[in-house]
XYZ file of C-alpha atoms in Angstrom:
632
model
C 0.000 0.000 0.000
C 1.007 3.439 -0.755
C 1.367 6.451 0.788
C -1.560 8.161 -1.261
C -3.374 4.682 -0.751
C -2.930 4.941 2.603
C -3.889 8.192 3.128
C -6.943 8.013 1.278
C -7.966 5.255 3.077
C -7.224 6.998 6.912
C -9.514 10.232 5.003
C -12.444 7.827 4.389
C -12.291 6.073 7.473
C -12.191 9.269 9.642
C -15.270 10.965 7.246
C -17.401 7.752 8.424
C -16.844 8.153 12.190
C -17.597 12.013 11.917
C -20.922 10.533 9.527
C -22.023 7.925 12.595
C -20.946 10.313 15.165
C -23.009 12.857 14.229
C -21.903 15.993 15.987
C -22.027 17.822 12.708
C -24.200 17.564 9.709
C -23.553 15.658 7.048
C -22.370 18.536 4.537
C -19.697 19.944 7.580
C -18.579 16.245 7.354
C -17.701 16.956 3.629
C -15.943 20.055 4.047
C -13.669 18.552 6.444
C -13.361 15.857 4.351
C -11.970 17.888 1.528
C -9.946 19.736 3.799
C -8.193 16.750 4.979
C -7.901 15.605 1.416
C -6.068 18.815 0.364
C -3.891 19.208 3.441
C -3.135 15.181 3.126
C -2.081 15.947 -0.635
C 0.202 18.937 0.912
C 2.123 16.551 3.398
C 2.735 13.962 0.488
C 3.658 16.819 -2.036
C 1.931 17.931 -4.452
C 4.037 16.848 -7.065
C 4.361 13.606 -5.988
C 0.900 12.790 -5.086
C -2.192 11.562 -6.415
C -4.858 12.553 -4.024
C -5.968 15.771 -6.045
C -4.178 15.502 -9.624
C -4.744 19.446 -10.075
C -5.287 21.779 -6.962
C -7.182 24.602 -8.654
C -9.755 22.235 -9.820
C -10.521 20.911 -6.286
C -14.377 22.555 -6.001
C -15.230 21.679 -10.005
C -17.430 18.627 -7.983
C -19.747 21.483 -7.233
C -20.129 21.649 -11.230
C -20.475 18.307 -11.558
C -23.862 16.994 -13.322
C -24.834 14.708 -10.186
C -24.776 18.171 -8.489
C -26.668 20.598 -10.820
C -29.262 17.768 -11.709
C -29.805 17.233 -7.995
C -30.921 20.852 -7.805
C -33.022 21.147 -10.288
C -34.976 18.236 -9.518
C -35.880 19.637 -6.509
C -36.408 23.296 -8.256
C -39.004 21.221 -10.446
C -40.726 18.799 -7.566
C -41.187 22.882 -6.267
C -42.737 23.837 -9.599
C -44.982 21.174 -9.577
C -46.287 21.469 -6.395
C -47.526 25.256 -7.473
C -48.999 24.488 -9.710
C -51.225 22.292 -7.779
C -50.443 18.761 -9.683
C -50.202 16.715 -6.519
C -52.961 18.156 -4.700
C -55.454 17.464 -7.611
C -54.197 13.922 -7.596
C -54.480 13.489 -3.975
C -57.738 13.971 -4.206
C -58.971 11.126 -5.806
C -57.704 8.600 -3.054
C -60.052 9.930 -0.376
C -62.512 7.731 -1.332
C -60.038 4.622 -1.305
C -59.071 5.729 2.548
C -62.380 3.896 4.077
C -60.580 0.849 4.970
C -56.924 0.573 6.674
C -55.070 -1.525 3.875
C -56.809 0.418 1.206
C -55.781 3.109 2.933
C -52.384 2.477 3.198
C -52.380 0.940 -0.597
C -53.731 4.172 -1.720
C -51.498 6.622 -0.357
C -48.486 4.768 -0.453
C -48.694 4.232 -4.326
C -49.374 7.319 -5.008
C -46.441 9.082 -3.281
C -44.020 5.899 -4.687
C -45.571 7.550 -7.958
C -44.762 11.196 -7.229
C -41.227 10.106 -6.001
C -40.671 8.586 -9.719
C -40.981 12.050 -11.228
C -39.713 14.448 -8.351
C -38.155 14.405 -5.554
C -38.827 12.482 -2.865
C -38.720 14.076 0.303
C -41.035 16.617 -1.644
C -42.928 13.745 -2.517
C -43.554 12.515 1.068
C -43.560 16.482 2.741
C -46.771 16.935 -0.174
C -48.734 13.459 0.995
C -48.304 13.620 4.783
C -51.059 15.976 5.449
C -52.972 14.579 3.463
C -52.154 11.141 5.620
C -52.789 12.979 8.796
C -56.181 14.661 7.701
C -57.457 11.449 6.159
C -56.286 9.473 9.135
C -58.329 11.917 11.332
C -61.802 11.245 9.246
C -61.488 7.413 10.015
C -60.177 7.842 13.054
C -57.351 5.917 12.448
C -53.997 6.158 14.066
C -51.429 8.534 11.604
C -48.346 6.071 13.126
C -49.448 3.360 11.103
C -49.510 5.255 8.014
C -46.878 7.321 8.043
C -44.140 5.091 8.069
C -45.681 2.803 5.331
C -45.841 6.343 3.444
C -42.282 7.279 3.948
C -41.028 3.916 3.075
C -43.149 4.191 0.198
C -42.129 7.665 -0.957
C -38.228 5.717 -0.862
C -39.406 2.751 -2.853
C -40.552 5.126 -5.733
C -37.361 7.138 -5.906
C -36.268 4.195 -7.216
C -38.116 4.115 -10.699
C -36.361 7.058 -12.153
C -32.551 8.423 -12.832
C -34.220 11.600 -11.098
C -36.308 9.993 -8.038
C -33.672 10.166 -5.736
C -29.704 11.526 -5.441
C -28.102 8.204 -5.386
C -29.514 7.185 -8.764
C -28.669 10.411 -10.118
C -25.075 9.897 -8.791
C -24.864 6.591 -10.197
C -25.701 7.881 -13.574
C -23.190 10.241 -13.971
C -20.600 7.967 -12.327
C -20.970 5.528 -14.687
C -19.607 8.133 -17.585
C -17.017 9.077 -15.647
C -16.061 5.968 -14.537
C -15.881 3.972 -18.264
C -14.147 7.646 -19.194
C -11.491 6.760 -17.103
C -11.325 2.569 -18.217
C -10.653 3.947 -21.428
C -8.239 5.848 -20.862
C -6.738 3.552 -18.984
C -7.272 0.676 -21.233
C -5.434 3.127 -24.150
C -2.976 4.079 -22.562
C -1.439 0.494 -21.226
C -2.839 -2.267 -23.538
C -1.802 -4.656 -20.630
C -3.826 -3.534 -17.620
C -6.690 -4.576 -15.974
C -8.679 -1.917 -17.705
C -7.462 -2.959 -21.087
C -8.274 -6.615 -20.032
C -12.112 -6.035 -19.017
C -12.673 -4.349 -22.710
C -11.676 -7.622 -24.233
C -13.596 -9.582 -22.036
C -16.942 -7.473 -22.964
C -15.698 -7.258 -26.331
C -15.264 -4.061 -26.636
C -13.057 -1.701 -28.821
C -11.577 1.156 -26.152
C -11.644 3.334 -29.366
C -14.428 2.784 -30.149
C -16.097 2.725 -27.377
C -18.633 6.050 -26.082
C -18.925 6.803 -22.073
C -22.637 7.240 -21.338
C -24.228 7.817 -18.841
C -27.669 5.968 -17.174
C -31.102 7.290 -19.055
C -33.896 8.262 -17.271
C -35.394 5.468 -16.993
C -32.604 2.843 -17.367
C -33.621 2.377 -13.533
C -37.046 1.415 -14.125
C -36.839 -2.195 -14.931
C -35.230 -2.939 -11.371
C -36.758 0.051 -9.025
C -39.914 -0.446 -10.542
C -40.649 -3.833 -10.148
C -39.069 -3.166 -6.622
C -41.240 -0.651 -5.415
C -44.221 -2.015 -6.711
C -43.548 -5.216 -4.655
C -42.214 -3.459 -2.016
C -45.567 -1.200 -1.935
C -47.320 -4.305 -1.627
C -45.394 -5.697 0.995
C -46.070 -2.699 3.267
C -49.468 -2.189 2.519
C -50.409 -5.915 3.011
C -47.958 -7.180 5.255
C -45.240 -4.559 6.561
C -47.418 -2.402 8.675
C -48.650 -4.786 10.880
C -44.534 -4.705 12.550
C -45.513 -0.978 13.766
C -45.860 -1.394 17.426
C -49.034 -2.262 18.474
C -48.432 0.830 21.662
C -48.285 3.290 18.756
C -51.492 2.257 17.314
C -53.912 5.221 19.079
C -56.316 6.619 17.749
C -55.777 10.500 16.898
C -57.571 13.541 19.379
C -61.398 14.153 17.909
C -61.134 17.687 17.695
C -56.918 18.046 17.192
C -56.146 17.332 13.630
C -53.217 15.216 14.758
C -52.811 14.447 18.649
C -49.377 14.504 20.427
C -48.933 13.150 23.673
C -45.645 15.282 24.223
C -45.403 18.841 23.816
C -43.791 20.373 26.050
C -44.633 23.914 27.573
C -44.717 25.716 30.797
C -47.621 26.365 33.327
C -47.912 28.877 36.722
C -50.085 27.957 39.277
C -52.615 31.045 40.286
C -54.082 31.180 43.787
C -57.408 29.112 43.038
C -55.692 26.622 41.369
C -57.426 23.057 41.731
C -53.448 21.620 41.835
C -52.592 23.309 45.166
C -52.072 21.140 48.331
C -51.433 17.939 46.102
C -48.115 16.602 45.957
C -46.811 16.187 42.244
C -46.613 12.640 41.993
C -50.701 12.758 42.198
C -51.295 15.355 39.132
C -50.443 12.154 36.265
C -53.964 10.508 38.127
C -55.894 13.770 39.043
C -56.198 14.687 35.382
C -56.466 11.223 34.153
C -52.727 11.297 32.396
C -53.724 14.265 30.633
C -50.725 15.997 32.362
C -47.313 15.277 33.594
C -45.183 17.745 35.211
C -41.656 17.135 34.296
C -39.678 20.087 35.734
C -39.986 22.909 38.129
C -39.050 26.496 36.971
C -37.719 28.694 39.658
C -37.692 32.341 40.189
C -34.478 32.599 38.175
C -35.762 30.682 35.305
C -33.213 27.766 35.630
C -34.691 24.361 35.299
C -34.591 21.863 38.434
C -35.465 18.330 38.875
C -38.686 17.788 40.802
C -39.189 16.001 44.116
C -42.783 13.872 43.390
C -43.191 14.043 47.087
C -43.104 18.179 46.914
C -46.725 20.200 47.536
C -47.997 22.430 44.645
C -48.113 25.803 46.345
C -49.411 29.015 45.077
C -46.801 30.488 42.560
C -45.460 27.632 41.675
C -44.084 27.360 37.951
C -43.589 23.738 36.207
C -42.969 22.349 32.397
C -45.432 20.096 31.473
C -46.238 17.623 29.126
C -49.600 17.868 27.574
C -51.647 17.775 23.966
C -52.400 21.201 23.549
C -56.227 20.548 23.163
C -56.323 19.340 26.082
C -54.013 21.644 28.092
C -56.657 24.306 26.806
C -59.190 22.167 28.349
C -57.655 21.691 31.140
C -56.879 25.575 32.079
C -60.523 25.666 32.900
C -60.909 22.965 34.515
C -58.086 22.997 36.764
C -57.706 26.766 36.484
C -53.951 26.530 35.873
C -52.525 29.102 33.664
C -49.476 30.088 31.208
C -46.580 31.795 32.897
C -47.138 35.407 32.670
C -44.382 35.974 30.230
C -45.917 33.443 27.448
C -49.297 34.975 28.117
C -47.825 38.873 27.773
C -46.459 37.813 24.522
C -49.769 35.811 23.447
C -51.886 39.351 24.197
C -49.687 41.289 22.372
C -49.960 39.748 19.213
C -53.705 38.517 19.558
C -55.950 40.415 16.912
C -58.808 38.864 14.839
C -56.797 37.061 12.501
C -54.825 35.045 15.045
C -54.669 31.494 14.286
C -52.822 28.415 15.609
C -51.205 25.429 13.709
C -49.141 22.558 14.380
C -45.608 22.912 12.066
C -43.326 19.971 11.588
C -39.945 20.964 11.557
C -38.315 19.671 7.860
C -34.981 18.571 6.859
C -34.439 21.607 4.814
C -36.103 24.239 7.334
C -33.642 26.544 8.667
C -35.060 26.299 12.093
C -32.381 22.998 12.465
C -30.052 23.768 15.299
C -31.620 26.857 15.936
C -33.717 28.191 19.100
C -36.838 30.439 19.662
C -34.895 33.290 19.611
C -34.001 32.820 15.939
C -37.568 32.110 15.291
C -38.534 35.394 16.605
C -35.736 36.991 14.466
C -36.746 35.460 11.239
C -40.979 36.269 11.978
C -39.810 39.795 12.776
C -41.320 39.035 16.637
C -44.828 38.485 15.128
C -44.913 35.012 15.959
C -45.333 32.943 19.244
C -43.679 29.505 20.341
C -46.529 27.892 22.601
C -45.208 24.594 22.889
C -42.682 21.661 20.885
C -43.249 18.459 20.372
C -40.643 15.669 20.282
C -40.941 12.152 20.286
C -38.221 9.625 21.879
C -36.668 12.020 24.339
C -37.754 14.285 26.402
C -37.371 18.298 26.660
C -35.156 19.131 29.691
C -35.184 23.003 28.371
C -37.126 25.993 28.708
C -39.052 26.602 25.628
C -36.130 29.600 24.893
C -33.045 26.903 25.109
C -34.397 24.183 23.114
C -32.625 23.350 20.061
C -34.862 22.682 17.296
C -34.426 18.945 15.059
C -35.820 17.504 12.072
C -39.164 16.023 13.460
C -40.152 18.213 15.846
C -44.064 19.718 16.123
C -44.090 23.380 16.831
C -47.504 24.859 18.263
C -47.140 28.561 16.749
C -49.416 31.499 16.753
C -49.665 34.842 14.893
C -51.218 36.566 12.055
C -52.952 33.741 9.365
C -51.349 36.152 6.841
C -47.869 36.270 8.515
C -47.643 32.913 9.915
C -48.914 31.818 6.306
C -45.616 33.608 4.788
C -43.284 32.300 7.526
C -44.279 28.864 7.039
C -42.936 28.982 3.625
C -39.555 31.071 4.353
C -39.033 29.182 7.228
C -39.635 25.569 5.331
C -41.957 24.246 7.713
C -45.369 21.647 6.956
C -48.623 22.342 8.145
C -50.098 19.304 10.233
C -53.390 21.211 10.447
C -54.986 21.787 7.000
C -53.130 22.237 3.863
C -52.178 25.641 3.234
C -50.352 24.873 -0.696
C -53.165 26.683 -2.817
C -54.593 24.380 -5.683
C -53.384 25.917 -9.049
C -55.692 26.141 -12.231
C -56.175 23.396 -14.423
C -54.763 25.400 -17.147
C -51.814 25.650 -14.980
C -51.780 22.217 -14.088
C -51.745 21.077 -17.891
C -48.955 23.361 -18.799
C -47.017 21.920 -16.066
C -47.332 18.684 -16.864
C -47.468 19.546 -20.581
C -43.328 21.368 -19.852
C -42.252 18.302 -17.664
C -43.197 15.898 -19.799
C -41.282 17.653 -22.513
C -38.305 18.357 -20.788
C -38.133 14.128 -20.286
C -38.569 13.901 -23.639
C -35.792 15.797 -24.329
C -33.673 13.691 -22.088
C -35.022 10.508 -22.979
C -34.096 10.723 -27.044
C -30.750 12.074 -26.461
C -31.854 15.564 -27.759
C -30.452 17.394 -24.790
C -28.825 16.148 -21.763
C -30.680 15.720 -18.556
C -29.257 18.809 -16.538
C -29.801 20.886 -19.570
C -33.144 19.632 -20.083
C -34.209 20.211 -16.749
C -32.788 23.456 -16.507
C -35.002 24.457 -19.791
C -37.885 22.958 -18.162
C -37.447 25.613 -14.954
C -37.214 28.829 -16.926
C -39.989 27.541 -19.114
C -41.850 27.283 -15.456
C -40.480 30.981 -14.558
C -41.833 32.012 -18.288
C -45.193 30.781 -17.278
C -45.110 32.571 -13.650
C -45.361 29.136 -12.280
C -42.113 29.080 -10.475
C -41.496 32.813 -8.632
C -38.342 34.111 -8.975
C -38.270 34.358 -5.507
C -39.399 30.564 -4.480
C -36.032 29.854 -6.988
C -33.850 28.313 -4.657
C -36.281 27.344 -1.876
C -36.365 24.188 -2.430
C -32.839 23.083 -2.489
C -31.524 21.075 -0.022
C -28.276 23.000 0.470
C -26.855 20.409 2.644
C -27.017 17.706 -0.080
C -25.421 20.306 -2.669
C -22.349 20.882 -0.444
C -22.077 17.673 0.471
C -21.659 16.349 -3.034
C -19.761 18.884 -4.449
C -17.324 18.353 -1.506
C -17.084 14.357 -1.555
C -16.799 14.129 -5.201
C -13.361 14.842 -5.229
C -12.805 12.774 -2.533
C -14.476 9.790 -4.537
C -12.221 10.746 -7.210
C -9.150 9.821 -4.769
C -9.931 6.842 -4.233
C -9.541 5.981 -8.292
C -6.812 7.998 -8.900
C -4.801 6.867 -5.414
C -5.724 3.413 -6.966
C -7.278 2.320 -4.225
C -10.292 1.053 -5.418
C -8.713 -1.445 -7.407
C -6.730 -2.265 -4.102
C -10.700 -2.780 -2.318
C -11.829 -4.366 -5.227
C -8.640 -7.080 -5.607
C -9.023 -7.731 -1.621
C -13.137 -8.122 -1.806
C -12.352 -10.254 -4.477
C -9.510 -12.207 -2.891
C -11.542 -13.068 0.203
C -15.402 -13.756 -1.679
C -12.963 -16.022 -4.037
C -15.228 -18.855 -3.438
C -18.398 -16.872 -4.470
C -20.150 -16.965 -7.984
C -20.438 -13.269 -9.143
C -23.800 -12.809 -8.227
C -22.627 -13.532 -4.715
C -20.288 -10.588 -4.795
C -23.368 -8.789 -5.796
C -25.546 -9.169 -2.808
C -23.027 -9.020 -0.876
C -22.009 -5.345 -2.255
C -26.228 -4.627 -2.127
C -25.759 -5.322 1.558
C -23.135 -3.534 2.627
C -23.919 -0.722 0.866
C -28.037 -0.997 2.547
C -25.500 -0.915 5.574
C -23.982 2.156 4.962
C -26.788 3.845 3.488
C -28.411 3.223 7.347
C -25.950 5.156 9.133
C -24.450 7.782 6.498
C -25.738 9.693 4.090
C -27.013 7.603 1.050
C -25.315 10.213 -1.877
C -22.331 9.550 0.039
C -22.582 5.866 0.451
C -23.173 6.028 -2.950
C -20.366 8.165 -3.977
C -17.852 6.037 -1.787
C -19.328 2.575 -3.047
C -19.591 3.345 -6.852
C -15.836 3.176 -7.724
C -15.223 0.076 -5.475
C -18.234 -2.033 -7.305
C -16.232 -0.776 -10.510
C -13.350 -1.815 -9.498
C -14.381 -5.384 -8.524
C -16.668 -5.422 -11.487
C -12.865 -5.095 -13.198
C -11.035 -7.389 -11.927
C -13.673 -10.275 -12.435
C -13.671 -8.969 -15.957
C -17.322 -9.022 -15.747
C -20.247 -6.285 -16.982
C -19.846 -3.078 -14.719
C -23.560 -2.222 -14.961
C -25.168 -4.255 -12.822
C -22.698 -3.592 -9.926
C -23.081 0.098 -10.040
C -27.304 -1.033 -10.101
C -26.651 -2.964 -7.274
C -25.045 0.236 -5.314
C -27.851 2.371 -6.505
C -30.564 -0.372 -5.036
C -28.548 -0.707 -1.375
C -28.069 3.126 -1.427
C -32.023 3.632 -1.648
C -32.320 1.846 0.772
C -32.270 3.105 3.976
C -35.350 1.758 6.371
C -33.326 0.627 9.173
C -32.956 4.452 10.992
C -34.420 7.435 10.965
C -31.057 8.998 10.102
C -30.561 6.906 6.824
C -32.906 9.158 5.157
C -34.578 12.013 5.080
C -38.087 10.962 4.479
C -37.423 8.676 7.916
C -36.754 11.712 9.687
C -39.874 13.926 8.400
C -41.494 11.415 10.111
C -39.742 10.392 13.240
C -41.832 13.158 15.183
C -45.400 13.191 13.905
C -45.532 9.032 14.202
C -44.457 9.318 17.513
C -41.790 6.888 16.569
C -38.657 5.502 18.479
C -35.461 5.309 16.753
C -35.800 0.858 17.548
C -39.396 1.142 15.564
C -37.678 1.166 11.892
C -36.071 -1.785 11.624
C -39.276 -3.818 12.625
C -41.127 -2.970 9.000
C -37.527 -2.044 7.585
C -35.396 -5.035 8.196
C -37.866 -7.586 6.139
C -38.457 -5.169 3.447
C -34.459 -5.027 3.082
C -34.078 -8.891 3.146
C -37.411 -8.538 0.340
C -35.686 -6.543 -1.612
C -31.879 -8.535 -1.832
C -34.160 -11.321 -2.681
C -36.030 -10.101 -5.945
C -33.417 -6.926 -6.618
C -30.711 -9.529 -7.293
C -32.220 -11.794 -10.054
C -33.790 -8.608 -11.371
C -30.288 -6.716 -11.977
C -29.034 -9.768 -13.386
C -31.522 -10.313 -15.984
C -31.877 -6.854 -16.995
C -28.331 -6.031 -16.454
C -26.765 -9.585 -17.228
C -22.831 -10.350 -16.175
């Protein structure tokens, strides 16, 4: 092993314990990543080494086509959700909602259909309300359709080149990658390389780098997610927890047992003279007091044995409906500051709604006080919910996280704007307006041309897509403004950043070092062992990393064992794209898991129950399917 080869590896290794670790997001986790890379590529000399093979092109992975088409996917799934496509289509499943595995059939196929043609966390952030609010008419527990419907949403990114990142990764890897076999197989007629061309019989000179079509995925991740759809609808939902099966409140569009928020205790207070431990039983679990406030506003533990006095200020657990309830009932109030701030911004338009905190909201790692910055102070925080752990902050420290259910009032008008600046999804009602039908047709009418383009070779699929968003801005169906709202920055950075990194591993040689060890070791395996294995591992990965970076990591090893077996490439780099998709173990493996770790009520153990057997489902058919549509 060399000194690049060496390094390279050490860079990986340490960028997968920051990824599991998880102190900083994923797309921090690139930068430092790169960092490393260049400094690494310093030590060795620059000269000398083979980690970057020219410095001043170390952020062109920020141009790379994996990177622009992943934006402007998303700048179209935002396009098409003005102009009111998927609402119209949601629609027609109410009437298929009566009955629970109708219910879940319904839904779920049609946000695996969405996911095909945008993307789909958009997909899934579109169909939950609808979930909730249908959920709520049958009285029917949201937990066990929510996770069916973010598996789902997964399954269908799977159809399409532009469903989800990793395909769209593995497209554009796969030009790259044969772009560098050929120049490897030209420029030294005796290596490995030069050997795999003859064994496919092909001519190097010949030979034209492509990358994956649109719907070169569709064979496999169709036949996938429509058996996987089925799976969950039918069979996979009844692993959900049988505790999590409650039905929702019958006034609150979507019940949650945990938001946290903080009371005072006025002098005819129904709570006084009873010690704390009795409150859970006096309001028939309606309430539990979790923490004591004192004068200072610093958080203590409580002592259950303690006497409610007059005065007294606690943080309590409670659905707000029934806090509200409660107040009268009890007569317990808001501490005075929440209720000062409450009066002043009360008018005849004040509203309340339940907001779910999204992957791509900038609220993330931020507090209350941000909040108020971003609203211009015309909002309130009345209470979060958060499943799995609970709140040990005043409702000004706590750190909002992807899943979490913020009880907001204000202005319909403001909180209206706010909700879309601040990238947050309505629980209550949904607020996206329906667009035209007009609107709707020319929509459809530029999408479906822009594939059309892509699909005969007439333009490439970035530049098709890009034509396809300023038709939309042409059209005034895409603001100029709403641009760039969609994008999940995050994901941009972090492939523009570990695409170089990827490329180290090639140029370091590395991968064929990986590749000749994997295939050293799995010596006694038939090739289409090696492939499930690689499927596997890679499901692995995608459960605990990111899956563009699993699939960015993965992609040049599976070409390099594809190599030295001197068998087809294709169907490894399928195989990647298949594990990288799927991610059902965690709700960190994707973001669709996460969007829903918080309204489900969800523990982080719950996944793998429904997860793990769709995995094991989908090794099982996704490996004869790759290898008859993508043979060896």
């Amino acid at each position: 092993m060399s000194n690049d080869q060496l390094a390279i590896f050490l860079i990986i290794t340490f960028t997968f314990i920051l990824f599991v670790w998880g102190k900083w997001r994923y797309d921090i986790v690139a930068i430092i990543s790169l960092c490393t890379l260049f400094i690494a590529d310093i030590i060795l000399g620059a000269e000398n080494s083979n980690l970057i093979v020219d410095p001043s092109k170390l952020f062109l992975g920020f141009g790379h086509p994996a990177v622009i088409t992943v934006a402007t996917v998303l700048i179209i799934s935002r396009a098409l959700r003005n102009a009111g496509v998927v609402e119209i289509i949601s629609r027609y499943i109410t009437p298929y909602s009566k009955y629970q595995i109708a219910h879940i059939s319904s839904l779920s196929s049609v946000v695996s259909i969405f996911s095909a043609i945008m993307n789909n966390v958009g997909a899934l952030a579109l169909m939950m309300p609808v979930a909730i609010k249908s959920s709520l008419k049958w009285n029917r527990s949201p937990s066990i359709i929510l996770m069916p419907l973010a598996f789902a949403s997964i399954l269908g990114g799977m159809i399409t080149m532009i469903g989800t990142p990793p395909n769209i990764i593995i497209s554009t890897l796969r030009k790259t990658q044969y772009t560098e076999l050929k120049r490897q197989a030209i420029y030294d007629s005796s290596s490995k390389a030069a050997e795999y061309f003859i064994s496919q019989g092909l001519d190097p000179y010949q030979f034209v780098p492509e990358p994956f079509g649109l719907l070169d995925f569709s064979p496999v991740g169709g036949i996938i997610a429509i058996i996987g759809v089925l799976f969950i609808a039918v069979i996979g939902w009844r692993f959900i927890p049988k505790d999590l099966n409650k039905k929702p409140g019958k006034e609150s569009l979507f019940s949650i047992d945990n938001y946290v928020t903080e009371i005072r205790i006025p002098i005819d207070c129904k709570f006084i003279g009873k010690r704390i431990s009795e409150i859970e039983n006096y309001t028939e679990d309606r309430l539990s007091i979790i923490s004591s406030i004192s004068t200072d506003g610093e958080i203590n533990d409580i002592f259950h044995n303690d006497i409610i006095v007059e005065g007294d200020r606690f943080q309590v657990q409670a659905d707000p409906l029934e806090l509200k309830l409660m107040m009268d009932e009890f007569n317990i109030r808001l501490t005075k500051k929440m209720r000062k701030r409450i009066d002043s911004l009360k008018d005849k338009n004040t509203i309340y709604k339940e907001l779910l905190v999204t992957p791509n909201s900038p609220l993330v790692n931020r507090n209350r006080t941000y909040l108020r910055r971003q609203s211009s102070n015309s909002l309130t925080l009345m209470a979060v919910a958060r499943e799995n752990e609970p709140i040990h902050n005043r409702l000004g420290n706590i750190i909002f996280r992807v899943g979490d259910v913020l009880l907001i009032q204000g202005n319909a008008e403001i909180l209206d704007h706010n909700i879309s600046s601040l990238n947050l999804l309505p629980l209550a009602e949904r607020e996206i307006e329906v667009g035209q039908f007009s609107r709707i047709g020319i929509s459809i009418l530029i999408f479906g041309l822009a594939i059309a383009l892509s699909m005969f070779g007439i333009l490439p699929t970035t530049l098709a897509f890009i034509t396809a968003i300023i038709l939309y801005i042409f059209t005034g169906i895409l603001a100029i403004r709403d641009l760039y709202k969609e994008i999940d920055w995050p994901i941009i950075v972090l492939l523009g950043a570990m695409i170089p990194v990827s490329n180290a591993l090639q140029t370091t040689g590395t991968t064929q070092l990986i590749a000749d060890f994997m295939v050293t070791i799995t010596a006694s395996l038939p090739a289409w062992g090696i492939l499930v294995i690689i499927m596997v591992l890679t499901m692995c990965l995608s459960d605990i990393i990111n899956n563009a970076a699993t699939a960015l990591i993965m992609a040049p090893i599976c070409v390099g064992i594809a190599v030295t077996l001197n068998v087809n490439v294709d169907p490894f780099l399928m195989a990647v794209a298949v594990g990288a998709s799927c991610a059902f173990l965690t709700p960190i493996g994707h973001q669709c898991n996460a969007l829903i770790l918080g309204p489900g009520g969800y523990k982080f153990s719950d996944y793998w129950r429904m997860g793990l057997p769709l995995e094991i489902l989908i090794v099982i058919i996704g490996t004869p399917l790759i290898l008859y549509f993508w043979p060896l």
